[in-house]
Amino acid sequence: MSRRLFVTGLFAGLGAAPVVGTVMGAVAGTAAGAVTGRPSRGVVLRAAPATVSLGRRTVSTWAYDGMLPGPLIGATAGGVVRARLVNELPAPTTVHWHGIRIDPRMDGAPGYSQAATRPGGMFDYVFTVPDPGTYFYHSHVGMQNDRGLYGPLIVADPREPLGYDEEFTVVLDDWLDGVNGTPDDVLRRLNASTTHDDTIRSHVLGGVAAELRHPYYLVNGRTADDPATFAARPGRRVRFRVINAAADTAFRVALGGHRMTVTHTDGFPCSPVTVDTFLIGMGERYDFVTTLDAGAFPLVAMAEGKAGRAFAVVRTTRGARTPEANAKWPELGRQRLKYQDLDARPSDHLPRPSRTVTVTLGMRPSGNEWTLNDRLAADPLRVRVERGETIRIVVDNKSPMWHPMHLHGHTFQVRWTGRRGPRKDTVNILPRERLNLDVLADNPGEWMFHCHNLYHQEQGMMGVLGYGEAPPGTGHTGHGTGAGAGSGTDRPEPRPRAAAHGHAQGRR
Ligand SMILES: [Cu+2]
């Protein structure tokens, strides 16, 4: 049965009385009494080695507060989140607040906007959350996000227009840490190989779907053989907030016996669309509502192209038989959500772009280096913008794999010729596909733009969207040089660190 996790680190605004225990998102299967933080100080995230239960199996990993996922952090739009990172790991770490239009000094992007917090150190993340929605937080150092260092961040809308009775937060993950070595071991294996496992295929993802198969796929930290359970009464209208925190797995999600009305993607509302299933890439989020029947139903997240699935149970009747995790649920093969079905609210449409920058996704012949305009992370592509302008980033995938591209600090609008599209911060781009991402430059900083396949990220697929002149010492200056940046500047350089200088490191 699910337990409701109340988080007290919730602030209605500076100076206002903290709102305590009103977060409705239930993380099933979490430790008893897992109340985090203090109302006067915000939440404390203790990153440390931990032994966690995945259900029937126990593994050694790195986690926040010994929990998998990390504690649910609740906030209210317009309010302030205070989270103290305490680093008890044997390595530097950060917390990235994925999807939040955040102060860049709080973005947790090491080498771009802040330095990583050293072992034994701490860092106080204090930031406003301007937009309601479903977000998550995770480490942004190396492969740490593929361990247990992630958790949900739910920003409530004080004027929530969506009518529903209950809500559940569903965090999906692919898991290998402590089973097949560590994620760093796997990255070393991939770096030593020039081939891809093309038995991992999906027509929905345009070919090879992933780098590897994982031993486990998880819903809220639990495997399919001892699943998380979401309990409600029949006839209740429930909002599900689905977050894909995996490193290398897109999931095809369905709720057996139900259709789903998708209402939000990546935190932002969209015109509601009723479907049977949707595909969610790494870093994406979808919210859907549905009215629950009487019985016990499978919440299935098929690991796309892989033989495996994440699984949880939605139960509205005590005596109903628990559904089979491995049964063939017809919803998975029925009407699937497409990006073209989604449209942002009129008030969230961005101004028309005044110029276009092309970013080509590529793979070097090595097979284990992924590029943006032929550049790797060590000498990254730099797209320069001026505050207040809207630019169109045309992402052109000329590589043989799909990539969930994620932009920090902004929510772009996906646009097709002659039509509108959703606001998103992470979007899947298939091989041979081109997508238009319109970005309103309203949050100055040096922002990561990268693939959210963690292996691809670590194999070079990382660029920068920055404001004004490039920071000194980075070799690329000037405005609008994104598409052609780097002609004649191919010397390797360290990752930019200049942007971190002069910023307060923590507000202790
Ligand atoms: Cu990728």
Short mmCIF file of N, CA, C and O in Angstrom, two decimals, residues 72-188:
data_model
loop_
_atom_site.label_atom_id
_atom_site.label_comp_id
_atom_site.label_asym_id
_atom_site.label_seq_id
_atom_site.Cartn_x
_atom_site.Cartn_y
_atom_site.Cartn_z
N LEU A 72 10.31 13.57 -1.81
CA LEU A 72 9.50 14.46 -2.63
C LEU A 72 9.58 15.86 -2.03
O LEU A 72 9.28 16.04 -0.85
N ILE A 73 9.99 16.81 -2.84
CA ILE A 73 10.05 18.20 -2.39
C ILE A 73 8.87 18.93 -3.01
O ILE A 73 8.67 18.89 -4.23
N GLY A 74 8.07 19.54 -2.15
CA GLY A 74 6.91 20.28 -2.61
C GLY A 74 7.13 21.77 -2.46
O GLY A 74 7.86 22.21 -1.58
N ALA A 75 6.53 22.54 -3.35
CA ALA A 75 6.62 23.99 -3.28
C ALA A 75 5.36 24.55 -3.95
O ALA A 75 4.57 23.80 -4.51
N THR A 76 5.21 25.86 -3.87
CA THR A 76 4.09 26.52 -4.52
C THR A 76 4.65 27.53 -5.50
O THR A 76 5.63 28.22 -5.20
N ALA A 77 4.05 27.61 -6.67
CA ALA A 77 4.55 28.52 -7.70
C ALA A 77 4.66 29.94 -7.14
O ALA A 77 3.75 30.42 -6.47
N GLY A 78 5.78 30.58 -7.43
CA GLY A 78 6.05 31.90 -6.90
C GLY A 78 6.75 31.86 -5.55
O GLY A 78 7.24 32.89 -5.08
N GLY A 79 6.81 30.69 -4.95
CA GLY A 79 7.45 30.54 -3.65
C GLY A 79 8.94 30.24 -3.79
O GLY A 79 9.50 30.28 -4.88
N VAL A 80 9.54 29.98 -2.65
CA VAL A 80 10.98 29.76 -2.59
C VAL A 80 11.26 28.35 -2.10
O VAL A 80 10.62 27.90 -1.15
N VAL A 81 12.18 27.67 -2.76
CA VAL A 81 12.65 26.37 -2.28
C VAL A 81 14.00 26.58 -1.61
O VAL A 81 14.87 27.28 -2.15
N ARG A 82 14.15 26.02 -0.43
CA ARG A 82 15.44 26.02 0.27
C ARG A 82 15.82 24.57 0.50
O ARG A 82 15.09 23.83 1.14
N ALA A 83 16.95 24.19 -0.05
CA ALA A 83 17.40 22.81 0.12
C ALA A 83 18.89 22.84 0.38
O ALA A 83 19.67 23.36 -0.41
N ARG A 84 19.28 22.28 1.50
CA ARG A 84 20.71 22.22 1.85
C ARG A 84 21.26 20.86 1.42
O ARG A 84 20.82 19.82 1.91
N LEU A 85 22.20 20.90 0.46
CA LEU A 85 22.90 19.68 0.06
C LEU A 85 24.04 19.44 1.04
O LEU A 85 24.88 20.33 1.25
N VAL A 86 24.07 18.27 1.65
CA VAL A 86 25.18 17.86 2.50
C VAL A 86 25.86 16.71 1.77
O VAL A 86 25.25 15.66 1.54
N ASN A 87 27.11 16.92 1.38
CA ASN A 87 27.79 15.93 0.55
C ASN A 87 28.61 14.96 1.41
O ASN A 87 29.71 15.27 1.84
N GLU A 88 28.06 13.79 1.62
CA GLU A 88 28.79 12.72 2.32
C GLU A 88 29.25 11.64 1.34
O GLU A 88 29.56 10.52 1.75
N LEU A 89 29.30 11.99 0.07
CA LEU A 89 29.81 11.07 -0.95
C LEU A 89 31.33 11.17 -1.00
O LEU A 89 31.91 12.18 -0.60
N PRO A 90 31.98 10.15 -1.56
CA PRO A 90 33.44 10.25 -1.75
C PRO A 90 33.81 11.01 -3.02
O PRO A 90 34.91 10.86 -3.53
N ALA A 91 32.89 11.82 -3.55
CA ALA A 91 33.12 12.53 -4.81
C ALA A 91 32.38 13.86 -4.76
O ALA A 91 31.41 14.00 -4.02
N PRO A 92 32.82 14.85 -5.57
CA PRO A 92 32.06 16.10 -5.66
C PRO A 92 30.66 15.83 -6.22
O PRO A 92 30.47 14.88 -6.97
N THR A 93 29.72 16.69 -5.87
CA THR A 93 28.36 16.50 -6.39
C THR A 93 27.65 17.85 -6.46
O THR A 93 28.13 18.86 -5.93
N THR A 94 26.50 17.85 -7.16
CA THR A 94 25.63 19.02 -7.24
C THR A 94 24.19 18.53 -7.27
O THR A 94 23.94 17.34 -7.44
N VAL A 95 23.25 19.46 -7.14
CA VAL A 95 21.84 19.15 -7.40
C VAL A 95 21.36 20.06 -8.52
O VAL A 95 21.47 21.29 -8.43
N HIS A 96 20.87 19.44 -9.59
CA HIS A 96 20.25 20.18 -10.68
C HIS A 96 18.73 20.08 -10.55
O HIS A 96 18.20 18.99 -10.30
N TRP A 97 18.05 21.21 -10.72
CA TRP A 97 16.60 21.28 -10.54
C TRP A 97 16.00 21.30 -11.94
O TRP A 97 15.80 22.36 -12.53
N HIS A 98 15.74 20.12 -12.45
CA HIS A 98 15.46 19.90 -13.87
C HIS A 98 14.14 20.55 -14.27
O HIS A 98 13.08 20.21 -13.75
N GLY A 99 14.25 21.48 -15.23
CA GLY A 99 13.05 22.12 -15.79
C GLY A 99 12.70 23.45 -15.15
O GLY A 99 11.87 24.17 -15.67
N ILE A 100 13.32 23.78 -14.02
CA ILE A 100 12.98 25.01 -13.32
C ILE A 100 13.67 26.21 -13.99
O ILE A 100 14.85 26.16 -14.30
N ARG A 101 12.92 27.26 -14.23
CA ARG A 101 13.48 28.53 -14.73
C ARG A 101 14.17 29.20 -13.54
O ARG A 101 13.58 30.01 -12.84
N ILE A 102 15.42 28.83 -13.33
CA ILE A 102 16.07 29.03 -12.03
C ILE A 102 17.15 30.10 -12.15
O ILE A 102 17.61 30.45 -13.24
N ASP A 103 17.56 30.64 -11.01
CA ASP A 103 18.75 31.46 -10.91
C ASP A 103 19.95 30.58 -11.33
O ASP A 103 20.14 29.50 -10.76
N PRO A 104 20.76 31.03 -12.31
CA PRO A 104 21.81 30.12 -12.81
C PRO A 104 22.80 29.67 -11.74
O PRO A 104 23.36 28.58 -11.85
N ARG A 105 22.98 30.47 -10.69
CA ARG A 105 23.91 30.06 -9.64
C ARG A 105 23.39 28.87 -8.84
O ARG A 105 24.11 28.29 -8.03
N MET A 106 22.12 28.54 -9.05
CA MET A 106 21.48 27.45 -8.30
C MET A 106 21.19 26.25 -9.20
O MET A 106 20.47 25.34 -8.80
N ASP A 107 21.72 26.27 -10.43
CA ASP A 107 21.32 25.27 -11.44
C ASP A 107 22.05 23.94 -11.29
O ASP A 107 21.69 22.97 -11.95
N GLY A 108 23.07 23.90 -10.49
CA GLY A 108 23.76 22.62 -10.26
C GLY A 108 24.50 22.09 -11.47
O GLY A 108 24.69 20.88 -11.61
N ALA A 109 24.92 22.99 -12.37
CA ALA A 109 25.65 22.59 -13.57
C ALA A 109 27.13 22.87 -13.35
O ALA A 109 27.59 23.98 -13.56
N PRO A 110 27.89 21.87 -12.94
CA PRO A 110 29.28 22.12 -12.55
C PRO A 110 30.11 22.60 -13.73
O PRO A 110 30.01 22.07 -14.83
N GLY A 111 30.93 23.64 -13.50
CA GLY A 111 31.77 24.15 -14.56
C GLY A 111 31.05 25.15 -15.45
O GLY A 111 31.68 25.78 -16.29
N TYR A 112 29.76 25.29 -15.32
CA TYR A 112 29.01 26.25 -16.12
C TYR A 112 28.56 27.41 -15.26
O TYR A 112 28.74 28.56 -15.59
N SER A 113 27.90 27.10 -14.16
CA SER A 113 27.34 28.17 -13.35
C SER A 113 27.71 28.04 -11.88
O SER A 113 27.47 28.95 -11.11
N GLN A 114 28.26 26.92 -11.49
CA GLN A 114 28.70 26.80 -10.11
C GLN A 114 29.74 25.69 -10.04
O GLN A 114 29.84 24.87 -10.95
N ALA A 115 30.52 25.71 -8.98
CA ALA A 115 31.46 24.61 -8.76
C ALA A 115 30.74 23.50 -8.01
O ALA A 115 29.82 23.75 -7.23
N ALA A 116 31.14 22.28 -8.27
CA ALA A 116 30.56 21.16 -7.54
C ALA A 116 30.96 21.25 -6.06
O ALA A 116 32.00 21.81 -5.71
N THR A 117 30.10 20.70 -5.22
CA THR A 117 30.35 20.70 -3.77
C THR A 117 31.26 19.52 -3.43
O THR A 117 30.97 18.38 -3.79
N ARG A 118 32.35 19.83 -2.74
CA ARG A 118 33.35 18.79 -2.46
C ARG A 118 32.86 17.82 -1.38
O ARG A 118 31.97 18.16 -0.60
N PRO A 119 33.49 16.63 -1.33
CA PRO A 119 33.14 15.70 -0.25
C PRO A 119 33.31 16.37 1.11
O PRO A 119 34.29 17.09 1.33
N GLY A 120 32.34 16.20 1.96
CA GLY A 120 32.38 16.82 3.28
C GLY A 120 31.81 18.22 3.30
O GLY A 120 31.61 18.79 4.37
N GLY A 121 31.52 18.78 2.12
CA GLY A 121 31.00 20.14 2.05
C GLY A 121 29.49 20.19 2.00
O GLY A 121 28.80 19.16 1.99
N MET A 122 28.99 21.41 2.01
CA MET A 122 27.54 21.58 1.84
C MET A 122 27.28 22.81 0.99
O MET A 122 28.16 23.66 0.78
N PHE A 123 26.06 22.87 0.45
CA PHE A 123 25.68 24.00 -0.39
C PHE A 123 24.20 24.25 -0.17
O PHE A 123 23.39 23.31 -0.17
N ASP A 124 23.85 25.52 0.03
CA ASP A 124 22.44 25.87 0.22
C ASP A 124 21.84 26.33 -1.09
O ASP A 124 22.21 27.37 -1.62
N TYR A 125 20.94 25.53 -1.60
CA TYR A 125 20.18 25.90 -2.80
C TYR A 125 18.96 26.70 -2.34
O TYR A 125 18.15 26.20 -1.55
N VAL A 126 18.88 27.95 -2.78
CA VAL A 126 17.75 28.82 -2.44
C VAL A 126 17.29 29.47 -3.74
O VAL A 126 18.07 30.19 -4.37
N PHE A 127 16.09 29.18 -4.16
CA PHE A 127 15.64 29.71 -5.44
C PHE A 127 14.12 29.79 -5.49
O PHE A 127 13.40 29.08 -4.81
N THR A 128 13.66 30.72 -6.33
CA THR A 128 12.23 30.87 -6.59
C THR A 128 11.81 29.85 -7.64
O THR A 128 12.56 29.56 -8.58
N VAL A 129 10.61 29.31 -7.48
CA VAL A 129 10.04 28.45 -8.51
C VAL A 129 8.90 29.21 -9.19
O VAL A 129 7.81 29.32 -8.64
N PRO A 130 9.16 29.78 -10.38
CA PRO A 130 8.16 30.66 -10.97
C PRO A 130 6.95 29.93 -11.55
O PRO A 130 5.86 30.51 -11.60
N ASP A 131 7.14 28.69 -11.97
CA ASP A 131 6.07 28.00 -12.71
C ASP A 131 5.63 26.73 -11.99
O ASP A 131 6.47 25.95 -11.54
N PRO A 132 4.31 26.51 -11.91
CA PRO A 132 3.84 25.25 -11.32
C PRO A 132 4.17 24.07 -12.24
O PRO A 132 4.45 24.25 -13.42
N GLY A 133 4.12 22.87 -11.67
CA GLY A 133 4.27 21.69 -12.52
C GLY A 133 5.08 20.58 -11.90
O GLY A 133 5.48 20.63 -10.74
N THR A 134 5.32 19.57 -12.73
CA THR A 134 6.01 18.35 -12.32
C THR A 134 7.47 18.43 -12.76
O THR A 134 7.76 18.52 -13.96
N TYR A 135 8.37 18.42 -11.80
CA TYR A 135 9.80 18.56 -12.06
C TYR A 135 10.54 17.48 -11.28
O TYR A 135 9.93 16.71 -10.54
N PHE A 136 11.84 17.42 -11.43
CA PHE A 136 12.62 16.55 -10.55
C PHE A 136 14.00 17.13 -10.35
O PHE A 136 14.37 18.11 -11.01
N TYR A 137 14.69 16.57 -9.40
CA TYR A 137 16.05 17.03 -9.12
C TYR A 137 16.99 15.84 -9.22
O TYR A 137 16.59 14.70 -8.98
N HIS A 138 18.22 16.12 -9.60
CA HIS A 138 19.19 15.03 -9.70
C HIS A 138 20.59 15.61 -9.69
O HIS A 138 20.80 16.78 -10.00
N SER A 139 21.56 14.77 -9.37
CA SER A 139 22.96 15.16 -9.49
C SER A 139 23.27 15.44 -10.95
O SER A 139 22.73 14.80 -11.85
N HIS A 140 24.17 16.42 -11.19
CA HIS A 140 24.59 16.68 -12.57
C HIS A 140 26.09 16.46 -12.72
O HIS A 140 26.74 17.07 -13.56
N VAL A 141 26.64 15.57 -11.89
CA VAL A 141 28.07 15.27 -11.99
C VAL A 141 28.24 13.86 -12.55
O VAL A 141 27.75 12.89 -11.96
N GLY A 142 28.91 13.77 -13.70
CA GLY A 142 29.23 12.47 -14.29
C GLY A 142 28.01 11.57 -14.38
O GLY A 142 26.94 11.98 -14.81
N MET A 143 28.19 10.32 -13.96
CA MET A 143 27.14 9.31 -14.05
C MET A 143 26.30 9.21 -12.76
O MET A 143 25.54 8.27 -12.59
N GLN A 144 26.45 10.20 -11.86
CA GLN A 144 25.78 10.08 -10.55
C GLN A 144 24.26 9.98 -10.64
O GLN A 144 23.61 9.34 -9.81
N ASN A 145 23.69 10.61 -11.68
CA ASN A 145 22.24 10.56 -11.86
C ASN A 145 21.78 9.13 -12.15
O ASN A 145 20.61 8.80 -11.96
N ASP A 146 22.67 8.25 -12.61
CA ASP A 146 22.31 6.87 -12.88
C ASP A 146 22.46 6.00 -11.63
O ASP A 146 22.19 4.81 -11.65
N ARG A 147 22.91 6.60 -10.55
CA ARG A 147 22.80 5.91 -9.26
C ARG A 147 21.45 6.31 -8.68
O ARG A 147 20.49 6.50 -9.41
N GLY A 148 21.38 6.47 -7.36
CA GLY A 148 20.08 6.79 -6.78
C GLY A 148 19.87 8.28 -6.53
O GLY A 148 18.96 8.65 -5.80
N LEU A 149 20.69 9.14 -7.13
CA LEU A 149 20.67 10.56 -6.77
C LEU A 149 19.65 11.34 -7.60
O LEU A 149 20.00 12.15 -8.46
N TYR A 150 18.38 11.07 -7.33
CA TYR A 150 17.30 11.80 -7.98
C TYR A 150 16.05 11.76 -7.11
O TYR A 150 15.91 10.86 -6.27
N GLY A 151 15.16 12.73 -7.31
CA GLY A 151 13.90 12.74 -6.56
C GLY A 151 12.93 13.71 -7.20
O GLY A 151 13.33 14.58 -7.98
N PRO A 152 11.63 13.60 -6.88
CA PRO A 152 10.63 14.48 -7.49
C PRO A 152 10.55 15.85 -6.83
O PRO A 152 10.75 15.99 -5.63
N LEU A 153 10.25 16.85 -7.64
CA LEU A 153 10.01 18.23 -7.18
C LEU A 153 8.67 18.64 -7.78
O LEU A 153 8.55 18.74 -9.01
N ILE A 154 7.69 18.84 -6.93
CA ILE A 154 6.33 19.14 -7.39
C ILE A 154 5.99 20.57 -6.98
O ILE A 154 6.00 20.90 -5.79
N VAL A 155 5.69 21.39 -7.96
CA VAL A 155 5.35 22.79 -7.70
C VAL A 155 3.84 22.96 -7.90
O VAL A 155 3.34 22.83 -9.02
N ALA A 156 3.16 23.22 -6.81
CA ALA A 156 1.70 23.35 -6.85
C ALA A 156 1.30 24.69 -7.45
O ALA A 156 2.04 25.68 -7.35
N ASP A 157 0.14 24.69 -8.09
CA ASP A 157 -0.44 25.92 -8.63
C ASP A 157 -1.43 26.45 -7.61
O ASP A 157 -2.42 25.77 -7.30
N PRO A 158 -1.19 27.64 -7.05
CA PRO A 158 -2.13 28.15 -6.04
C PRO A 158 -3.53 28.38 -6.62
O PRO A 158 -4.51 28.45 -5.87
N ARG A 159 -3.62 28.47 -7.95
CA ARG A 159 -4.93 28.59 -8.60
C ARG A 159 -5.13 27.42 -9.55
O ARG A 159 -5.43 27.60 -10.72
N GLU A 160 -4.94 26.20 -9.04
CA GLU A 160 -4.98 25.01 -9.89
C GLU A 160 -6.31 24.92 -10.63
O GLU A 160 -7.36 24.76 -10.01
N PRO A 161 -6.27 25.00 -11.96
CA PRO A 161 -7.52 24.95 -12.70
C PRO A 161 -8.03 23.53 -12.97
O PRO A 161 -9.19 23.33 -13.33
N LEU A 162 -7.15 22.55 -12.78
CA LEU A 162 -7.50 21.18 -13.13
C LEU A 162 -8.25 20.55 -11.96
O LEU A 162 -7.77 20.57 -10.83
N GLY A 163 -9.43 19.99 -12.23
CA GLY A 163 -10.19 19.36 -11.16
C GLY A 163 -9.81 17.90 -10.99
O GLY A 163 -9.87 17.13 -11.94
N TYR A 164 -9.37 17.53 -9.79
CA TYR A 164 -9.08 16.11 -9.51
C TYR A 164 -9.14 15.88 -8.01
O TYR A 164 -9.05 16.81 -7.21
N ASP A 165 -9.28 14.62 -7.63
CA ASP A 165 -9.46 14.28 -6.22
C ASP A 165 -8.16 13.93 -5.52
O ASP A 165 -8.00 14.18 -4.33
N GLU A 166 -7.26 13.29 -6.26
CA GLU A 166 -6.01 12.83 -5.65
C GLU A 166 -4.91 12.93 -6.68
O GLU A 166 -5.19 13.02 -7.87
N GLU A 167 -3.66 12.87 -6.21
CA GLU A 167 -2.57 12.80 -7.18
C GLU A 167 -1.49 11.84 -6.71
O GLU A 167 -1.28 11.66 -5.51
N PHE A 168 -0.86 11.23 -7.69
CA PHE A 168 0.23 10.28 -7.42
C PHE A 168 1.43 10.67 -8.26
O PHE A 168 1.29 11.03 -9.42
N THR A 169 2.60 10.59 -7.67
CA THR A 169 3.83 10.86 -8.38
C THR A 169 4.51 9.53 -8.72
O THR A 169 4.68 8.68 -7.85
N VAL A 170 4.86 9.38 -9.99
CA VAL A 170 5.37 8.11 -10.52
C VAL A 170 6.76 8.39 -11.10
O VAL A 170 6.88 9.04 -12.14
N VAL A 171 7.80 7.92 -10.43
CA VAL A 171 9.16 8.17 -10.91
C VAL A 171 9.71 6.87 -11.52
O VAL A 171 9.81 5.85 -10.83
N LEU A 172 10.02 6.94 -12.81
CA LEU A 172 10.53 5.77 -13.54
C LEU A 172 12.04 5.81 -13.58
O LEU A 172 12.65 6.87 -13.66
N ASP A 173 12.65 4.62 -13.54
CA ASP A 173 14.12 4.56 -13.63
C ASP A 173 14.55 3.22 -14.22
O ASP A 173 13.83 2.22 -14.13
N ASP A 174 15.73 3.24 -14.82
CA ASP A 174 16.40 1.99 -15.20
C ASP A 174 17.53 1.79 -14.20
O ASP A 174 18.18 2.75 -13.79
N TRP A 175 17.77 0.56 -13.79
CA TRP A 175 18.68 0.36 -12.67
C TRP A 175 19.73 -0.70 -12.96
O TRP A 175 19.40 -1.80 -13.38
N LEU A 176 21.00 -0.34 -12.72
CA LEU A 176 22.07 -1.34 -12.78
C LEU A 176 23.06 -1.19 -11.63
O LEU A 176 23.85 -2.10 -11.37
N ASP A 177 23.04 -0.05 -10.92
CA ASP A 177 24.05 0.22 -9.91
C ASP A 177 24.02 -0.85 -8.81
O ASP A 177 22.97 -1.18 -8.26
N GLY A 178 25.20 -1.39 -8.50
CA GLY A 178 25.28 -2.41 -7.47
C GLY A 178 24.86 -3.79 -7.95
O GLY A 178 24.88 -4.75 -7.18
N VAL A 179 24.44 -3.90 -9.22
CA VAL A 179 24.05 -5.19 -9.79
C VAL A 179 25.07 -5.58 -10.86
O VAL A 179 25.71 -6.63 -10.77
N ASN A 180 25.22 -4.71 -11.85
CA ASN A 180 26.22 -4.90 -12.91
C ASN A 180 27.34 -3.87 -12.73
O ASN A 180 27.59 -3.07 -13.61
N GLY A 181 27.99 -3.84 -11.59
CA GLY A 181 29.00 -2.83 -11.33
C GLY A 181 28.33 -1.48 -11.10
O GLY A 181 27.18 -1.42 -10.66
N THR A 182 29.06 -0.42 -11.40
CA THR A 182 28.50 0.92 -11.24
C THR A 182 28.26 1.52 -12.62
O THR A 182 28.80 1.04 -13.63
N PRO A 183 27.51 2.61 -12.70
CA PRO A 183 27.34 3.30 -13.99
C PRO A 183 28.68 3.74 -14.59
O PRO A 183 28.83 3.75 -15.82
N ASP A 184 29.66 4.07 -13.76
CA ASP A 184 30.97 4.46 -14.30
C ASP A 184 31.67 3.27 -14.96
O ASP A 184 32.33 3.43 -15.98
N ASP A 185 31.51 2.08 -14.38
CA ASP A 185 32.07 0.88 -15.03
C ASP A 185 31.44 0.69 -16.41
O ASP A 185 32.13 0.36 -17.37
N VAL A 186 30.12 0.89 -16.47
CA VAL A 186 29.43 0.68 -17.75
C VAL A 186 29.88 1.73 -18.76
O VAL A 186 30.11 1.41 -19.93
N LEU A 187 30.05 2.97 -18.32
CA LEU A 187 30.53 4.01 -19.23
C LEU A 187 31.91 3.64 -19.77
O LEU A 187 32.17 3.81 -20.97
N ARG A 188 32.79 3.13 -18.92
CA ARG A 188 34.12 2.72 -19.39
C ARG A 188 34.00 1.61 -20.44
O ARG A 188 34.71 1.64 -21.45
#
